[in-house]
Structures are given as C-alpha cells and as structure tokens.
PDB file of N, CA and C in Angstrom:
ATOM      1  N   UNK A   1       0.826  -1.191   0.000  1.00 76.00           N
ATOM      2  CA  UNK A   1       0.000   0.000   0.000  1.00 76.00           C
ATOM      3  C   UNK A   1       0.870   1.254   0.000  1.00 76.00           C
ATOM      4  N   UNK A   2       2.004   1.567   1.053  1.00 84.00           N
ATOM      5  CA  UNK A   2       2.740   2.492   1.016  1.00 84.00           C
ATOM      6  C   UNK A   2       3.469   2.432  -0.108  1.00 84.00           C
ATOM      7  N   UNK A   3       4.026   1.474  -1.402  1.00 87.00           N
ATOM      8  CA  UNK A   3       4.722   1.758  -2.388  1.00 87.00           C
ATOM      9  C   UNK A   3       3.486   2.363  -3.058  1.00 87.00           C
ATOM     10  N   UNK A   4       2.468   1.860  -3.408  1.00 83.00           N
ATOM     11  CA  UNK A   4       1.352   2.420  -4.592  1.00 83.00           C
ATOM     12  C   UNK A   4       1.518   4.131  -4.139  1.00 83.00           C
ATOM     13  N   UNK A   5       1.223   4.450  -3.225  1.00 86.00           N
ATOM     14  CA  UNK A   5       0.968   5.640  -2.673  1.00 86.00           C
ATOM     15  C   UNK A   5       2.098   6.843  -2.868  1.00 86.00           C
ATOM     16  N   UNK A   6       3.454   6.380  -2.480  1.00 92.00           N
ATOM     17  CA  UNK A   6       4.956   6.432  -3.251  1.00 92.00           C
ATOM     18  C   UNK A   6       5.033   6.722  -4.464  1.00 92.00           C
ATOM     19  N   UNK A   7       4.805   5.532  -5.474  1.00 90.00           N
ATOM     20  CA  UNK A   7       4.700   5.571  -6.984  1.00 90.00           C
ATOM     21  C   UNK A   7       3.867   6.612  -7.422  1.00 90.00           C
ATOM     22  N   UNK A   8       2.405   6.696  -6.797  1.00 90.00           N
ATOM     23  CA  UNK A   8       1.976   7.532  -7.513  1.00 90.00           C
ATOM     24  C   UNK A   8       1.836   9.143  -7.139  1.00 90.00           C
ATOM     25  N   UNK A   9       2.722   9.635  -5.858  1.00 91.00           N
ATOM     26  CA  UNK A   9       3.181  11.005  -5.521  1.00 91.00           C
ATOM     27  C   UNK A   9       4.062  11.306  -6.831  1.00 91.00           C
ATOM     28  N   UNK A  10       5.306  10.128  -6.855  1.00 95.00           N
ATOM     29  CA  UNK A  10       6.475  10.537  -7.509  1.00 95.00           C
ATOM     30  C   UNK A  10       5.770  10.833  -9.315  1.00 95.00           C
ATOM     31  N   UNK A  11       4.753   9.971  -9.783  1.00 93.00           N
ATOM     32  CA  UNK A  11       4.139  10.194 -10.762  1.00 93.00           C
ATOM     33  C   UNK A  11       3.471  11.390 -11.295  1.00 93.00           C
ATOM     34  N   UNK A  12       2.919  11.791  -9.728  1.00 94.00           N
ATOM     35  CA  UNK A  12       2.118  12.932  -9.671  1.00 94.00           C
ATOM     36  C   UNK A  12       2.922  14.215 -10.094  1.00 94.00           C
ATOM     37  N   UNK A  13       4.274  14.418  -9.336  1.00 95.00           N
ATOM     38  CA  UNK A  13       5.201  15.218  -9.462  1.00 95.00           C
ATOM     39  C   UNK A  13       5.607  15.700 -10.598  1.00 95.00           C
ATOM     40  N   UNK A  14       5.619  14.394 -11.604  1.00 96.00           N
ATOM     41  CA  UNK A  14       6.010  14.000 -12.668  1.00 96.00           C
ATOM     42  C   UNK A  14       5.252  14.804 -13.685  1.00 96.00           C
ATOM     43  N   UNK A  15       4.261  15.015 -13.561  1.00 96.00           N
ATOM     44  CA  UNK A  15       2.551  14.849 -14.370  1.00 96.00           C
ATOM     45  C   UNK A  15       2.801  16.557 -14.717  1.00 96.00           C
ATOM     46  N   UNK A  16       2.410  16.983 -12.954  1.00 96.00           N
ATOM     47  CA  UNK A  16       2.159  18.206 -12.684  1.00 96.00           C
ATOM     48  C   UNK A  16       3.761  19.012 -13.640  1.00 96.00           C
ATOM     49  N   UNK A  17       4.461  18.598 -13.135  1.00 97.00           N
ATOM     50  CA  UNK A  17       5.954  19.605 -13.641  1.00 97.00           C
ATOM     51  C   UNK A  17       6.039  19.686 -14.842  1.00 97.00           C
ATOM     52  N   UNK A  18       5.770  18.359 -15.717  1.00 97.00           N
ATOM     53  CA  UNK A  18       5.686  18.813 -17.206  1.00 97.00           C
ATOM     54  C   UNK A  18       4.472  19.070 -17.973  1.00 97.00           C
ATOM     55  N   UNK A  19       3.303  19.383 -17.350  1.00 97.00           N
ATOM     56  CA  UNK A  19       2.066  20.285 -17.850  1.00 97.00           C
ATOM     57  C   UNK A  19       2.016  21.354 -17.543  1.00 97.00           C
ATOM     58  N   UNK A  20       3.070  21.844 -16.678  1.00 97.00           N
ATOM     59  CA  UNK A  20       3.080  23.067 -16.296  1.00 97.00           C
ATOM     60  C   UNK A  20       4.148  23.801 -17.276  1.00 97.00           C
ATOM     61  N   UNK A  21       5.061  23.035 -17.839  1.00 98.00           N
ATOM     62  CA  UNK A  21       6.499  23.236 -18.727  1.00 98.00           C
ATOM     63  C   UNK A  21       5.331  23.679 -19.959  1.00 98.00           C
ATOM     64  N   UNK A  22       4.717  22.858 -20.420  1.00 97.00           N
ATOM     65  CA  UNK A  22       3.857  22.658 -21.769  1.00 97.00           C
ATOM     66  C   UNK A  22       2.689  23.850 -21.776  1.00 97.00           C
ATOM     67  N   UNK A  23       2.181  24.405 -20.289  1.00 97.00           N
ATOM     68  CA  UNK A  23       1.446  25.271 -20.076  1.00 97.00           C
ATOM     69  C   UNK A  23       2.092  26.512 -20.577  1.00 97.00           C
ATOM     70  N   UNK A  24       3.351  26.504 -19.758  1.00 97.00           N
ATOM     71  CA  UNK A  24       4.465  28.226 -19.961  1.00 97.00           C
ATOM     72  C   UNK A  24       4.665  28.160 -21.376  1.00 97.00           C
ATOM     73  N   UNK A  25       4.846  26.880 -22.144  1.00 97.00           N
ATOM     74  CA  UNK A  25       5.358  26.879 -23.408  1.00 97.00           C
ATOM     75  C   UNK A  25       3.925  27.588 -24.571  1.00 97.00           C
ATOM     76  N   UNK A  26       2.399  26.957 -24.002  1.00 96.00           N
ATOM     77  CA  UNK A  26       1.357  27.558 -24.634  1.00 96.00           C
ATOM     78  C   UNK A  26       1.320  28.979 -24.540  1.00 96.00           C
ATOM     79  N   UNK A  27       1.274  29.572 -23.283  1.00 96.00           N
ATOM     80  CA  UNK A  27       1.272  31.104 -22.763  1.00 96.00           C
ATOM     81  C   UNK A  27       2.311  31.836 -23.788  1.00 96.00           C
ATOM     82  N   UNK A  28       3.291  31.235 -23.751  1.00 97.00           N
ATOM     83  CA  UNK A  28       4.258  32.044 -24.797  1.00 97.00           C
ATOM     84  C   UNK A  28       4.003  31.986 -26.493  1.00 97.00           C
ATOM     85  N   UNK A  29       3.982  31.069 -26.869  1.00 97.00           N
ATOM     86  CA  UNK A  29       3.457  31.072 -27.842  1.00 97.00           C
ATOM     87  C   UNK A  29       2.159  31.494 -28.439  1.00 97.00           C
ATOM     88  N   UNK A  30       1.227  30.997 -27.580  1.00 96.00           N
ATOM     89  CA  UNK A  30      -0.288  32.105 -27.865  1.00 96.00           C
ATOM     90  C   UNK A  30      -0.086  33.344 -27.385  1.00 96.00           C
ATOM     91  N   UNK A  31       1.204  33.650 -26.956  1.00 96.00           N
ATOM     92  CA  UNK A  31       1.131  35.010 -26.225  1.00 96.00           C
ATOM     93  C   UNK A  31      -0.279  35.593 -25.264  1.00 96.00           C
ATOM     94  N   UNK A  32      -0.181  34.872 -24.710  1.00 95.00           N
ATOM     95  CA  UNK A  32      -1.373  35.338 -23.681  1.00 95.00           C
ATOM     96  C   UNK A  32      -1.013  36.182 -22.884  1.00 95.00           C
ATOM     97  N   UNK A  33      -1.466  37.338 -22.575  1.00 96.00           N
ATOM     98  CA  UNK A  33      -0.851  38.454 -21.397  1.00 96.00           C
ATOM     99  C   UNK A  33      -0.709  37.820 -20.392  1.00 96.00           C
ATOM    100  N   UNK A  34      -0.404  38.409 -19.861  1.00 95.00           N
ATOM    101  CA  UNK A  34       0.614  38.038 -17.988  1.00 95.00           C
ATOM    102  C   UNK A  34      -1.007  37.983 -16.996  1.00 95.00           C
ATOM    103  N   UNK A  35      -1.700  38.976 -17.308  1.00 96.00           N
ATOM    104  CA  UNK A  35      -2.946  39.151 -16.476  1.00 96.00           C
ATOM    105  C   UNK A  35      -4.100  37.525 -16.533  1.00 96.00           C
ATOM    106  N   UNK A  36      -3.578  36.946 -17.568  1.00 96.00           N
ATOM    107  CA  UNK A  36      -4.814  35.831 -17.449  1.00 96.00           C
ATOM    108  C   UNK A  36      -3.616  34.456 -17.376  1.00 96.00           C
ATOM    109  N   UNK A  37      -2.561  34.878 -17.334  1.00 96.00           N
ATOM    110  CA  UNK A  37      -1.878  33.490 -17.207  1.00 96.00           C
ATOM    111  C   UNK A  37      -2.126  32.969 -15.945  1.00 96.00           C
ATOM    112  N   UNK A  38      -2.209  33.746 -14.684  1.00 96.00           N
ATOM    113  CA  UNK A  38      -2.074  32.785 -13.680  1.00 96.00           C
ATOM    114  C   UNK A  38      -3.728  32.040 -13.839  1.00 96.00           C
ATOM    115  N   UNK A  39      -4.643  32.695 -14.556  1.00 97.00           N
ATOM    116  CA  UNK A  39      -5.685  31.856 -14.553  1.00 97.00           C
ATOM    117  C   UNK A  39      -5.947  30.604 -15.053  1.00 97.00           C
ATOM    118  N   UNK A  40      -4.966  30.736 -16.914  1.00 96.00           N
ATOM    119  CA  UNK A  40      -4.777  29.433 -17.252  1.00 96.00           C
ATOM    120  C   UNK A  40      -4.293  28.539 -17.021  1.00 96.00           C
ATOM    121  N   UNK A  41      -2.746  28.461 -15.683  1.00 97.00           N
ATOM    122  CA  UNK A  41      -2.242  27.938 -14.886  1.00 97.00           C
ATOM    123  C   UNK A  41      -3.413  26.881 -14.270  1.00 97.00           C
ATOM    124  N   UNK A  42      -4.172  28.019 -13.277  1.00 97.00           N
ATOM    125  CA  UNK A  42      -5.093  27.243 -12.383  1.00 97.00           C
ATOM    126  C   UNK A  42      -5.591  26.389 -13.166  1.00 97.00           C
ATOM    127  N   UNK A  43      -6.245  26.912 -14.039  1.00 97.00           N
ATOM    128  CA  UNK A  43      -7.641  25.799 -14.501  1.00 97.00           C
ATOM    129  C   UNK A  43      -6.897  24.323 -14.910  1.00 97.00           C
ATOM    130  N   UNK A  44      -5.479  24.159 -15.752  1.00 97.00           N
ATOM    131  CA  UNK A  44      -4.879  23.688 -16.154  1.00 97.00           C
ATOM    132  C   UNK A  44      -4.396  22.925 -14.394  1.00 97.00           C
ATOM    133  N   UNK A  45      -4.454  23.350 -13.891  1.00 96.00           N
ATOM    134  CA  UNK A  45      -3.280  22.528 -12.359  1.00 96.00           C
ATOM    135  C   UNK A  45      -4.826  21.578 -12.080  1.00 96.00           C
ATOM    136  N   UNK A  46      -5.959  22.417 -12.323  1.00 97.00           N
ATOM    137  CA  UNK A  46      -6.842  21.325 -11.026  1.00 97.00           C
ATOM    138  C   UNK A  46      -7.589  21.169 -11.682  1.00 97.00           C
ATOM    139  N   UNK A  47      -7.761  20.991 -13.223  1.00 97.00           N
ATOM    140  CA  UNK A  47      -8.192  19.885 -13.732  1.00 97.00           C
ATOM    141  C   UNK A  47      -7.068  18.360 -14.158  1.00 97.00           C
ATOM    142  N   UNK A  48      -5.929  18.748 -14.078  1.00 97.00           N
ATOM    143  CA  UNK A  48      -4.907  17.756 -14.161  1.00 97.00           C
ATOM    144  C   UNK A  48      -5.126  16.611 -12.924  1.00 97.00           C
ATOM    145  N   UNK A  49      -5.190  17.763 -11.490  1.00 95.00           N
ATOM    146  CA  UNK A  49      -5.764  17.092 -10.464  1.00 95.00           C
ATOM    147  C   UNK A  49      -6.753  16.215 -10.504  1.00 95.00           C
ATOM    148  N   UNK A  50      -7.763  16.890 -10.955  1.00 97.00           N
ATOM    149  CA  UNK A  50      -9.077  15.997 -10.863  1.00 97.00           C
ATOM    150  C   UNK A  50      -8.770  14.824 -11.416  1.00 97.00           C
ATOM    151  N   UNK A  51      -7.786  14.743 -12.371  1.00 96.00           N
ATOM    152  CA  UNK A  51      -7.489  13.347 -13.309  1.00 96.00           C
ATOM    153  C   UNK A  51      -7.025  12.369 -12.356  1.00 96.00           C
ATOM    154  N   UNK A  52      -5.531  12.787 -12.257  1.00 94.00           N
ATOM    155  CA  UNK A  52      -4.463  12.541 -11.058  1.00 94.00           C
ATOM    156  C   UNK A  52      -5.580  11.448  -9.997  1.00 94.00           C
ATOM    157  N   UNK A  53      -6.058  12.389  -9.406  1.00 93.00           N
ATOM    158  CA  UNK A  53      -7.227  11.956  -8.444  1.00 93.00           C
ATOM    159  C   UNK A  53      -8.116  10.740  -8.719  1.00 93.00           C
ATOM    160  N   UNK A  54      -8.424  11.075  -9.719  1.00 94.00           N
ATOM    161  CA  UNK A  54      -9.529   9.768 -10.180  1.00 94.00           C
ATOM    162  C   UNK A  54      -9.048   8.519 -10.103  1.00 94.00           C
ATOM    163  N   UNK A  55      -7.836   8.355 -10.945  1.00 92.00           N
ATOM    164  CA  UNK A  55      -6.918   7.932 -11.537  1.00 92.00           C
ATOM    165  C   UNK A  55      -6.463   6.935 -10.002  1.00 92.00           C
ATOM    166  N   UNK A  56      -6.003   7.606  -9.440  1.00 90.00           N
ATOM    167  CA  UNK A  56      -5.906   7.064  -7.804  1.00 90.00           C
ATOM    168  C   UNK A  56      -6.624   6.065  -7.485  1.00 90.00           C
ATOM    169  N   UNK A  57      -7.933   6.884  -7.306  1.00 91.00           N
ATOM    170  CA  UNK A  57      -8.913   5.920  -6.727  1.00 91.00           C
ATOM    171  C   UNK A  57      -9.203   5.009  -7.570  1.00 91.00           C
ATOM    172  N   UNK A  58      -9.133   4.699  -8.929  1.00 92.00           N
ATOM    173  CA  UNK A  58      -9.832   3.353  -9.741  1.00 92.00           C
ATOM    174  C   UNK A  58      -8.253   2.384  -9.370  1.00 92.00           C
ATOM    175  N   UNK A  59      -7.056   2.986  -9.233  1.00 86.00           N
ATOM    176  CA  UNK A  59      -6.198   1.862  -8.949  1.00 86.00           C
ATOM    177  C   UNK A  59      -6.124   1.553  -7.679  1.00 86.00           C
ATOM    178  N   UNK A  60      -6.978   2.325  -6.867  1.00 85.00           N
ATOM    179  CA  UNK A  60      -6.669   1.699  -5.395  1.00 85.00           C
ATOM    180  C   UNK A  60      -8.052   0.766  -5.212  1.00 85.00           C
ATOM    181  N   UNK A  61      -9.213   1.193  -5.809  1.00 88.00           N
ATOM    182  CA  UNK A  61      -9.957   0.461  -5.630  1.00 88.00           C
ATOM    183  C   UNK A  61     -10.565  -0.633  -7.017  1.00 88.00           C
ATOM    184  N   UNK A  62      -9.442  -0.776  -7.844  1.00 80.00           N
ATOM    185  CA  UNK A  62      -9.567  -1.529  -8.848  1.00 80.00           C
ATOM    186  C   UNK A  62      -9.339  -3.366  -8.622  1.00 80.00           C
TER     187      UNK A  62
END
C-alpha cells in the first residue's frame, strides 16, 4: 500500500511539472498576457488534479 501511494506522488510530481512546462510553453506562444496566465495555470493545475485523483482511486480500488 505504502509503495502504490509512493509511486503515484512521484508520478504525480512527474505529471504536474511537465504540464506546467507545456502550459508556460502555450502562454508564450499564444502570447497570452501576464494578467490571465495565472488563470490558465489554475484551470490547467486542477483539472490535471481531478485526473491525477480519479486515476488514484480506480487503482486503489480496482
């Protein structure tokens, strides 16, 4: 139980750091002003979450 839980922090880490790389990389390229980036950030972090999350629970309770 404590490795699943392990694996999937270090996954999580994983997930989050390079959608966030791919996020800064959209912002720049669509040039989106500075004023709505931290918004597209959010929406982008905690819907990743919600995945992340789900994702969890069907392998813990799969």
């Amino acid at each position: 139980m404590v490795s699943i839980i392990t694996v999937f922090i270090l996954f999580t880490v994983f997930i989050l750091y390079s959608i966030n790389r791919m996020t800064n990389k959209l912002c720049v390229q669509k040039e989106i002003p500075d004023e709505r980036q931290p918004k597209v950030f959010r929406t982008i972090n905690i819907l990743i979450l919600i995945l992340l999350i789900s994702s969890y629970v069907d392998v813990l309770y799969a």
